[in-house]
mmCIF file with all atom_site columns, C-alpha atoms in Angstrom:
data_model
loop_
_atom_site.group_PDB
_atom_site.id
_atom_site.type_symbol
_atom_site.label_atom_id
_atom_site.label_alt_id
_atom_site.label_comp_id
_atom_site.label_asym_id
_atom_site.label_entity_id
_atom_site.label_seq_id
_atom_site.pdbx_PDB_ins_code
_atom_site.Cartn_x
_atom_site.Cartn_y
_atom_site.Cartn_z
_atom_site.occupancy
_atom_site.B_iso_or_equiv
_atom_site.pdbx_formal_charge
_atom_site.auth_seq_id
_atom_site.auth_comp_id
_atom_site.auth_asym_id
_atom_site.auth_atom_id
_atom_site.pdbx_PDB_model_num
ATOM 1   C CA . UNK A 1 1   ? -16.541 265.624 -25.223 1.00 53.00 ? 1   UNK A CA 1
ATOM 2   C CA . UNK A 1 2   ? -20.365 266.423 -26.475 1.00 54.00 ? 2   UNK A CA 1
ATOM 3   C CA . UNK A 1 3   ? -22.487 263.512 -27.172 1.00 55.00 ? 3   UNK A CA 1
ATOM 4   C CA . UNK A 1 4   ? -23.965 265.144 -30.912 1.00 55.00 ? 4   UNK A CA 1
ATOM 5   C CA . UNK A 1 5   ? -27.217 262.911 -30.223 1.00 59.00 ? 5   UNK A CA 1
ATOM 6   C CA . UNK A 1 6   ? -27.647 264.701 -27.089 1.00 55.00 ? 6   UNK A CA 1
ATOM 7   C CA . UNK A 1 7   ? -26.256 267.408 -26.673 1.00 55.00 ? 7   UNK A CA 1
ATOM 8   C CA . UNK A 1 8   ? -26.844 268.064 -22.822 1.00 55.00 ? 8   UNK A CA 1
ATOM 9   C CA . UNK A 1 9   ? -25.100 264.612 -22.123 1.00 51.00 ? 9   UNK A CA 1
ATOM 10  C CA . UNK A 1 10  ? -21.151 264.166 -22.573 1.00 52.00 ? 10  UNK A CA 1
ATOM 11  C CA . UNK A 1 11  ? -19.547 260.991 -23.955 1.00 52.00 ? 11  UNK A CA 1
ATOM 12  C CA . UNK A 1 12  ? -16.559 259.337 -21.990 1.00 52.00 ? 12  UNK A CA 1
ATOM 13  C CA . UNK A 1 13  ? -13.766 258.778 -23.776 1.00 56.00 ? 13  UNK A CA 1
ATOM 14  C CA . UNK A 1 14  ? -11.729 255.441 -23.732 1.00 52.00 ? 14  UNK A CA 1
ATOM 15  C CA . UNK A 1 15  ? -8.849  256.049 -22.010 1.00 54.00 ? 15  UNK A CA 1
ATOM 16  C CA . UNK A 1 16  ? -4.932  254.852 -23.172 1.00 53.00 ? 16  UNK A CA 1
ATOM 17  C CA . UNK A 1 17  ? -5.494  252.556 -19.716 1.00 54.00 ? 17  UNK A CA 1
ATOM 18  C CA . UNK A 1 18  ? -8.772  250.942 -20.510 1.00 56.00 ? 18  UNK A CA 1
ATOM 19  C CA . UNK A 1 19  ? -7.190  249.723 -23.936 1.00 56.00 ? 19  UNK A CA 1
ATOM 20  C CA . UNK A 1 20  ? -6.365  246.126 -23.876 1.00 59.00 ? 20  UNK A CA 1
ATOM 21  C CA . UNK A 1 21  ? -2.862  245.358 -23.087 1.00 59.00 ? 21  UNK A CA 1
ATOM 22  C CA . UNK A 1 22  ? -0.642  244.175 -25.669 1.00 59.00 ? 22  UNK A CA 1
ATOM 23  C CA . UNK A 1 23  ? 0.809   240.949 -24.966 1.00 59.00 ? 23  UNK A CA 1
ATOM 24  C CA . UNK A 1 24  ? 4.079   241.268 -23.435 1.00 60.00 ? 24  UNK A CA 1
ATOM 25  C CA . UNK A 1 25  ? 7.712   239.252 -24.977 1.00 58.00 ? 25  UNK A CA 1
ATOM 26  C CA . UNK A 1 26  ? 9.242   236.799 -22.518 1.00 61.00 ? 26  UNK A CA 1
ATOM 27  C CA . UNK A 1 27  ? 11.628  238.777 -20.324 1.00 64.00 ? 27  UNK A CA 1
ATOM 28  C CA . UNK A 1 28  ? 15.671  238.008 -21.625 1.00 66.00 ? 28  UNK A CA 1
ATOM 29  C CA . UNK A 1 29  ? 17.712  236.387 -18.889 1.00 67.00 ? 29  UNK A CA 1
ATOM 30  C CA . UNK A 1 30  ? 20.035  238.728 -17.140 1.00 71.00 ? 30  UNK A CA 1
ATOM 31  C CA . UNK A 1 31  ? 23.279  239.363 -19.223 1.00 66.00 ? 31  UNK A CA 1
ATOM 32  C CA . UNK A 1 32  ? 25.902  237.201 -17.462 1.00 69.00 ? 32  UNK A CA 1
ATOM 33  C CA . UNK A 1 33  ? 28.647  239.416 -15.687 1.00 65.00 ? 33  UNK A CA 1
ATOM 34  C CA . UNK A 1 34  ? 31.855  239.849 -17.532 1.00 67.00 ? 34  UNK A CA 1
ATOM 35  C CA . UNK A 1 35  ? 34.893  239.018 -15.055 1.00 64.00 ? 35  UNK A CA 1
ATOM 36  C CA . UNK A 1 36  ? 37.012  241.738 -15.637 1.00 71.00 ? 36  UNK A CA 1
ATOM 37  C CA . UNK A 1 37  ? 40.280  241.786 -17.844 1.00 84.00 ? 37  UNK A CA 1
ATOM 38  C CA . UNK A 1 38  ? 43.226  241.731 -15.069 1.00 91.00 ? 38  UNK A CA 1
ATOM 39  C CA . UNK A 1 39  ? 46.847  242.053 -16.983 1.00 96.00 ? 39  UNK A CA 1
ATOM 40  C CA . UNK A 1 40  ? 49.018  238.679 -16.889 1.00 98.00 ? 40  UNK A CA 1
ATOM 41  C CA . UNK A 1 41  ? 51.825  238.115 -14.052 1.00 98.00 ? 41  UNK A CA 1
ATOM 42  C CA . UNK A 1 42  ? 55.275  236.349 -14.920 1.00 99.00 ? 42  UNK A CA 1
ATOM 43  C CA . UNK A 1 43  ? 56.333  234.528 -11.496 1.00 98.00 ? 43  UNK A CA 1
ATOM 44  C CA . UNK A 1 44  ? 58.931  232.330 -12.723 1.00 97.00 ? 44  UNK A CA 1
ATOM 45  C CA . UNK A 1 45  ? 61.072  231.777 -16.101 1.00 98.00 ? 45  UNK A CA 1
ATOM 46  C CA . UNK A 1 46  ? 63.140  228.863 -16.722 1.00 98.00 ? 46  UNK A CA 1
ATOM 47  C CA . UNK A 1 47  ? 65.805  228.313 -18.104 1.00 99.00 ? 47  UNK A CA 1
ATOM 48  C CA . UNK A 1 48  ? 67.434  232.346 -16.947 1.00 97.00 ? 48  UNK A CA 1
ATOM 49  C CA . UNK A 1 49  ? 69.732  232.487 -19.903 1.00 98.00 ? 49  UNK A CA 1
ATOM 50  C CA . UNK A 1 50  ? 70.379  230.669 -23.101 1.00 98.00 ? 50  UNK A CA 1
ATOM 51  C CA . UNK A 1 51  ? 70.984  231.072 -26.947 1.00 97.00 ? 51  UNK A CA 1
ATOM 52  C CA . UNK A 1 52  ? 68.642  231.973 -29.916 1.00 97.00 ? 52  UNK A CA 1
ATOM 53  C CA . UNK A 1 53  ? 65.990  229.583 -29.873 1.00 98.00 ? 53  UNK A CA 1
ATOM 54  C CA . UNK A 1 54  ? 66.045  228.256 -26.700 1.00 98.00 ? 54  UNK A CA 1
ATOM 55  C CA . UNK A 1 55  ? 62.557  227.219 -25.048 1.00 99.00 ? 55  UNK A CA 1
ATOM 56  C CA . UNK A 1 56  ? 61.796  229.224 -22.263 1.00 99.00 ? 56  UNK A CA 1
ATOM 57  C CA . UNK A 1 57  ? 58.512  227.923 -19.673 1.00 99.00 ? 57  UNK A CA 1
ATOM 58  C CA . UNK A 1 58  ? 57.000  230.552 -17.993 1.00 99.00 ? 58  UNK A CA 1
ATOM 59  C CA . UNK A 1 59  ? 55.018  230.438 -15.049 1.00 99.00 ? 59  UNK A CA 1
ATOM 60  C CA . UNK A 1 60  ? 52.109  232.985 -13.587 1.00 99.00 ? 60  UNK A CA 1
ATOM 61  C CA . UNK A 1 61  ? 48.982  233.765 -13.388 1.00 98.00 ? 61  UNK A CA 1
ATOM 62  C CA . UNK A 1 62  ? 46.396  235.498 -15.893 1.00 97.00 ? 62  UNK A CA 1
ATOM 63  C CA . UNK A 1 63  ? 47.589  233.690 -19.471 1.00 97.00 ? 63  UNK A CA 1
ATOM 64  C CA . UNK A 1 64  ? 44.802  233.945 -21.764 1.00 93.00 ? 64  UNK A CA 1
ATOM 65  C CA . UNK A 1 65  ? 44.099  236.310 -24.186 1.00 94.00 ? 65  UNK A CA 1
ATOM 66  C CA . UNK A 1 66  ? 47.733  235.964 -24.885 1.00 98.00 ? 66  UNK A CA 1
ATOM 67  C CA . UNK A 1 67  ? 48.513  238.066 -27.974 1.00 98.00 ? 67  UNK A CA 1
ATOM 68  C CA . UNK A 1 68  ? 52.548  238.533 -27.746 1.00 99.00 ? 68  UNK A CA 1
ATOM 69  C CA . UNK A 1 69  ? 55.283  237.442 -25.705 1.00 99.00 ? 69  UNK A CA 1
ATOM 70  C CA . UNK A 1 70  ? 58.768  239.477 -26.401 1.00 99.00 ? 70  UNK A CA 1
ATOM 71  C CA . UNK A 1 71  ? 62.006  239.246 -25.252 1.00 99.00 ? 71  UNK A CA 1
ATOM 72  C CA . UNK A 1 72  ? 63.339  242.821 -25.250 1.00 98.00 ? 72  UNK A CA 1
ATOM 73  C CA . UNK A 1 73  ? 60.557  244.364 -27.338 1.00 98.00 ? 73  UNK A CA 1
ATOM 74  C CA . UNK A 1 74  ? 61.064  241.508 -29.700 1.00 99.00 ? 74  UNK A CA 1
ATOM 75  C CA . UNK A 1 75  ? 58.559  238.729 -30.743 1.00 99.00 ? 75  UNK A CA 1
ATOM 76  C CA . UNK A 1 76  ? 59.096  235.465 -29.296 1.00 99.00 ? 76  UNK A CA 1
ATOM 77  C CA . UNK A 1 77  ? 59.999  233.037 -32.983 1.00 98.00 ? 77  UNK A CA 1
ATOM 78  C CA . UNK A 1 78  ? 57.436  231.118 -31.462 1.00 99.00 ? 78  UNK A CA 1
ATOM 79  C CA . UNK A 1 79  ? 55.077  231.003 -28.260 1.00 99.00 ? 79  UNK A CA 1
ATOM 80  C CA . UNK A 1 80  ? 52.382  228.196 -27.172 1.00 99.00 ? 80  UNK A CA 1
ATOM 81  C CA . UNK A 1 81  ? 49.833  228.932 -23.976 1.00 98.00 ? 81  UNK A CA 1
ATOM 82  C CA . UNK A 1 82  ? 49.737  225.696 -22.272 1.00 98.00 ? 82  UNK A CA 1
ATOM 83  C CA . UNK A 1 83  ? 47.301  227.069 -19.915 1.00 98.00 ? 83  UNK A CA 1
ATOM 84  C CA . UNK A 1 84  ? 46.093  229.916 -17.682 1.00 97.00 ? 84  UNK A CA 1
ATOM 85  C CA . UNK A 1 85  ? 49.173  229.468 -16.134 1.00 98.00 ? 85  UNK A CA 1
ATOM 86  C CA . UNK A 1 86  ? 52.148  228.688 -18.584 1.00 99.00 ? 86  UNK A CA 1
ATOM 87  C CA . UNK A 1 87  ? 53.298  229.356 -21.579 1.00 99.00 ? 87  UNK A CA 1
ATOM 88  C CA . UNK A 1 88  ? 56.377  228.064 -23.907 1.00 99.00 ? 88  UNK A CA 1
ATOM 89  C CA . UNK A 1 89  ? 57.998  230.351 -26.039 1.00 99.00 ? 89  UNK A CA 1
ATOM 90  C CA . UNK A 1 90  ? 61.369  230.224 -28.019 1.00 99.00 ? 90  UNK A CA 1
ATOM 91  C CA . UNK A 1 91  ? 63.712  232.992 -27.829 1.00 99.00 ? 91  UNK A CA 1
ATOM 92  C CA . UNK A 1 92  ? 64.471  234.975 -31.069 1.00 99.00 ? 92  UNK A CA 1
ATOM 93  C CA . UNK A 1 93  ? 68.064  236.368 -32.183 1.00 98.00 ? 93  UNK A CA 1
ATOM 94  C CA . UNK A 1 94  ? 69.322  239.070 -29.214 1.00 98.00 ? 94  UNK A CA 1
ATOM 95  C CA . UNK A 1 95  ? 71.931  239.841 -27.358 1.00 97.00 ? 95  UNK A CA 1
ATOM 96  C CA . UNK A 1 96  ? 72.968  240.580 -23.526 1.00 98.00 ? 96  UNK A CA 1
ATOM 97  C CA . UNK A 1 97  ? 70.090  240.807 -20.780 1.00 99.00 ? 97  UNK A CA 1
ATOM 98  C CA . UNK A 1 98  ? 66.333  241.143 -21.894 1.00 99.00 ? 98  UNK A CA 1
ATOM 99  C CA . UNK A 1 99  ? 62.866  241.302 -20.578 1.00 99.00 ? 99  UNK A CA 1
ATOM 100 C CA . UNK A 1 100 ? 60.411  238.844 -20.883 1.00 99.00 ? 100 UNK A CA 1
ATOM 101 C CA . UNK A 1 101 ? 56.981  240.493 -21.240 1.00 99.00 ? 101 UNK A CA 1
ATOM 102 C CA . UNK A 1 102 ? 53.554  238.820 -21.911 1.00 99.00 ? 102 UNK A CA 1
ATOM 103 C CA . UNK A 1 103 ? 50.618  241.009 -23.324 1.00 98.00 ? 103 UNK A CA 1
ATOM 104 C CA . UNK A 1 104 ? 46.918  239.751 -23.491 1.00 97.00 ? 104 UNK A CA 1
ATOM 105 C CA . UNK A 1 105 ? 43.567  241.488 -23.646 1.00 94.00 ? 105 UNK A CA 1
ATOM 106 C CA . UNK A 1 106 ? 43.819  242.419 -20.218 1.00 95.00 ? 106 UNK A CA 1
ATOM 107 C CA . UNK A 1 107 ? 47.210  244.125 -20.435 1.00 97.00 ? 107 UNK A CA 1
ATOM 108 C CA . UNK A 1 108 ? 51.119  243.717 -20.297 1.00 98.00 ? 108 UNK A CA 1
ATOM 109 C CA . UNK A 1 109 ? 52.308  241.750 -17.666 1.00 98.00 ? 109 UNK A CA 1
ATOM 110 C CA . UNK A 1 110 ? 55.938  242.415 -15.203 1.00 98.00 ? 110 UNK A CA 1
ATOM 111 C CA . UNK A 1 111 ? 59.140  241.372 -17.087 1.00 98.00 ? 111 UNK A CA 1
ATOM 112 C CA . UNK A 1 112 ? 61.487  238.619 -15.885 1.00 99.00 ? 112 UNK A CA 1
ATOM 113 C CA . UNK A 1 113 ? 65.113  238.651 -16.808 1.00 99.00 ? 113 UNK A CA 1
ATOM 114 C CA . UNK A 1 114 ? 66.436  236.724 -19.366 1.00 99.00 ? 114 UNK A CA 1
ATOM 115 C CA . UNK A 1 115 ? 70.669  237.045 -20.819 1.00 99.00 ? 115 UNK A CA 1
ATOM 116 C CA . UNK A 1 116 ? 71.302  235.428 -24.338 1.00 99.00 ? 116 UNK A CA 1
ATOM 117 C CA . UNK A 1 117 ? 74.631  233.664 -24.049 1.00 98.00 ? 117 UNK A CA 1
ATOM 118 C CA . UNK A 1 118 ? 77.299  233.300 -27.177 1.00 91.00 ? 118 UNK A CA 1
ATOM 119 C CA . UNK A 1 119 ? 76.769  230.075 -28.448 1.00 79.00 ? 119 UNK A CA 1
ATOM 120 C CA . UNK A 1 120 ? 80.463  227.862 -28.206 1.00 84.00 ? 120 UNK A CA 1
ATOM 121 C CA . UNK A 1 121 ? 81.593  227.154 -31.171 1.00 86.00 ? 121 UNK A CA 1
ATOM 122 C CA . UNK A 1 122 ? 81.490  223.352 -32.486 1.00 90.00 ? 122 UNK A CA 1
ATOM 123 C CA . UNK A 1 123 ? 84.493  222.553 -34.752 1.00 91.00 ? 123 UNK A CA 1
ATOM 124 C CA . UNK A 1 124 ? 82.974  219.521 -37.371 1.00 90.00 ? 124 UNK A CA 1
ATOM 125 C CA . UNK A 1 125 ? 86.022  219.271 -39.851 1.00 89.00 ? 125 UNK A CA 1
ATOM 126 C CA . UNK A 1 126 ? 89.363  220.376 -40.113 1.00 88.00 ? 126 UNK A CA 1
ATOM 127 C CA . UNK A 1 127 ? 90.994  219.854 -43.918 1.00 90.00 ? 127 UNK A CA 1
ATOM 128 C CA . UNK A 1 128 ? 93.966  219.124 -44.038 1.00 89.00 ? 128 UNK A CA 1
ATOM 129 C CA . UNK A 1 129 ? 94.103  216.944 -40.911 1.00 86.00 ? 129 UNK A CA 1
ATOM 130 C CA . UNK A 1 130 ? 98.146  216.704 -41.047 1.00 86.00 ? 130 UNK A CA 1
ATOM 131 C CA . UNK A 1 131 ? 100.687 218.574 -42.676 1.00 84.00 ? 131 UNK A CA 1
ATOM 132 C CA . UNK A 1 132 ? 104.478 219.452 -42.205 1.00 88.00 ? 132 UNK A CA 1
ATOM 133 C CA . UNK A 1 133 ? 106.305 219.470 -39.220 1.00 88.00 ? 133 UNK A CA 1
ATOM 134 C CA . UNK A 1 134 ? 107.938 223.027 -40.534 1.00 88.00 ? 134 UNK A CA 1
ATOM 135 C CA . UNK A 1 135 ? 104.098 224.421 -40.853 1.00 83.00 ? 135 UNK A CA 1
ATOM 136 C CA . UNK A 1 136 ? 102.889 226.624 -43.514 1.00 86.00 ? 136 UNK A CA 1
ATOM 137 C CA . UNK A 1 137 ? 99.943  225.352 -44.309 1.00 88.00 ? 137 UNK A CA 1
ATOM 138 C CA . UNK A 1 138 ? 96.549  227.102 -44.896 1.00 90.00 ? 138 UNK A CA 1
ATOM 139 C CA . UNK A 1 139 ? 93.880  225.149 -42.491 1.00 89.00 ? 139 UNK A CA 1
ATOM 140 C CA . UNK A 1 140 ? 90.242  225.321 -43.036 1.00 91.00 ? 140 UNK A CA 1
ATOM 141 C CA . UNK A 1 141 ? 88.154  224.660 -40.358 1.00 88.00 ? 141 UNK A CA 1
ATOM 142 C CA . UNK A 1 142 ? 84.537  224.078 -40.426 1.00 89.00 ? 142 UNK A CA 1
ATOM 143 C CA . UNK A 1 143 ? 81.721  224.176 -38.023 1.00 85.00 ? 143 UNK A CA 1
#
């Protein structure tokens, strides 16, 4: 560039590098690594078989994040995560042999076999409780 005092002469001009540096933020601490999501495993049920409502423990690895436990595509009536590595949950209304299945953020684990029983039935009352030798009676029983 011309100096316009004199014009034989040039002027320098400041360069981007000879401007004073700008002060620079604190560097941010490394981002921690995220463990990655790993779906659960069922190792062990307990009890195999049992009723509507029954509480069933299961054992395994990778519980948390849990989002749904089924039997046979349905929802558990209820399910509590006890810890990485167990959960209680109470078997809805089914019938015959089911899978178990635990889902979480990090995907759906094996299924373990589990066979709703028929509930015996409990006889409470029986009205009349004596009649006629001969029979003919109408009985109701309850229960």
């Amino acid at each position: 560039m011309e100096n316009p005092e004199n014009p034989s002469s040039t002027a320098a001009r400041p360069s981007a590098s000879s401007a004073p540096a700008a002060p620079s933020a604190p560097s941010a601490a490394p981002a921690p690594a995220l463990a990655p999501l790993v779906a659960p495993v069922i190792s062990l049920s307990s009890p195999f078989s049992g009723v509507a409502g029954t509480t069933v423990t299961l054992t395994g690895s990778g519980f948390t994040g849990v989002t749904a436990v089924t039997f046979g595509g349905m929802p558990a009536s209820s399910f509590t995560v006890n810890s990485s590595t167990g959960i209680t949950a109470v078997a809805p209304a089914g019938s015959g042999t089911v899978q178990i299945v635990v889902t979480t953020t990090g995907g759906t684990s094996n299924g373990v076999t589990f066979s709703y029983t028929v509930a015996t039935p409990v006889i409470t009352a029986l009205t009349p409780n004596q009649g006629p030798v001969a029979g003919g009676n109408t009985v109701t029983l309850t229960g």
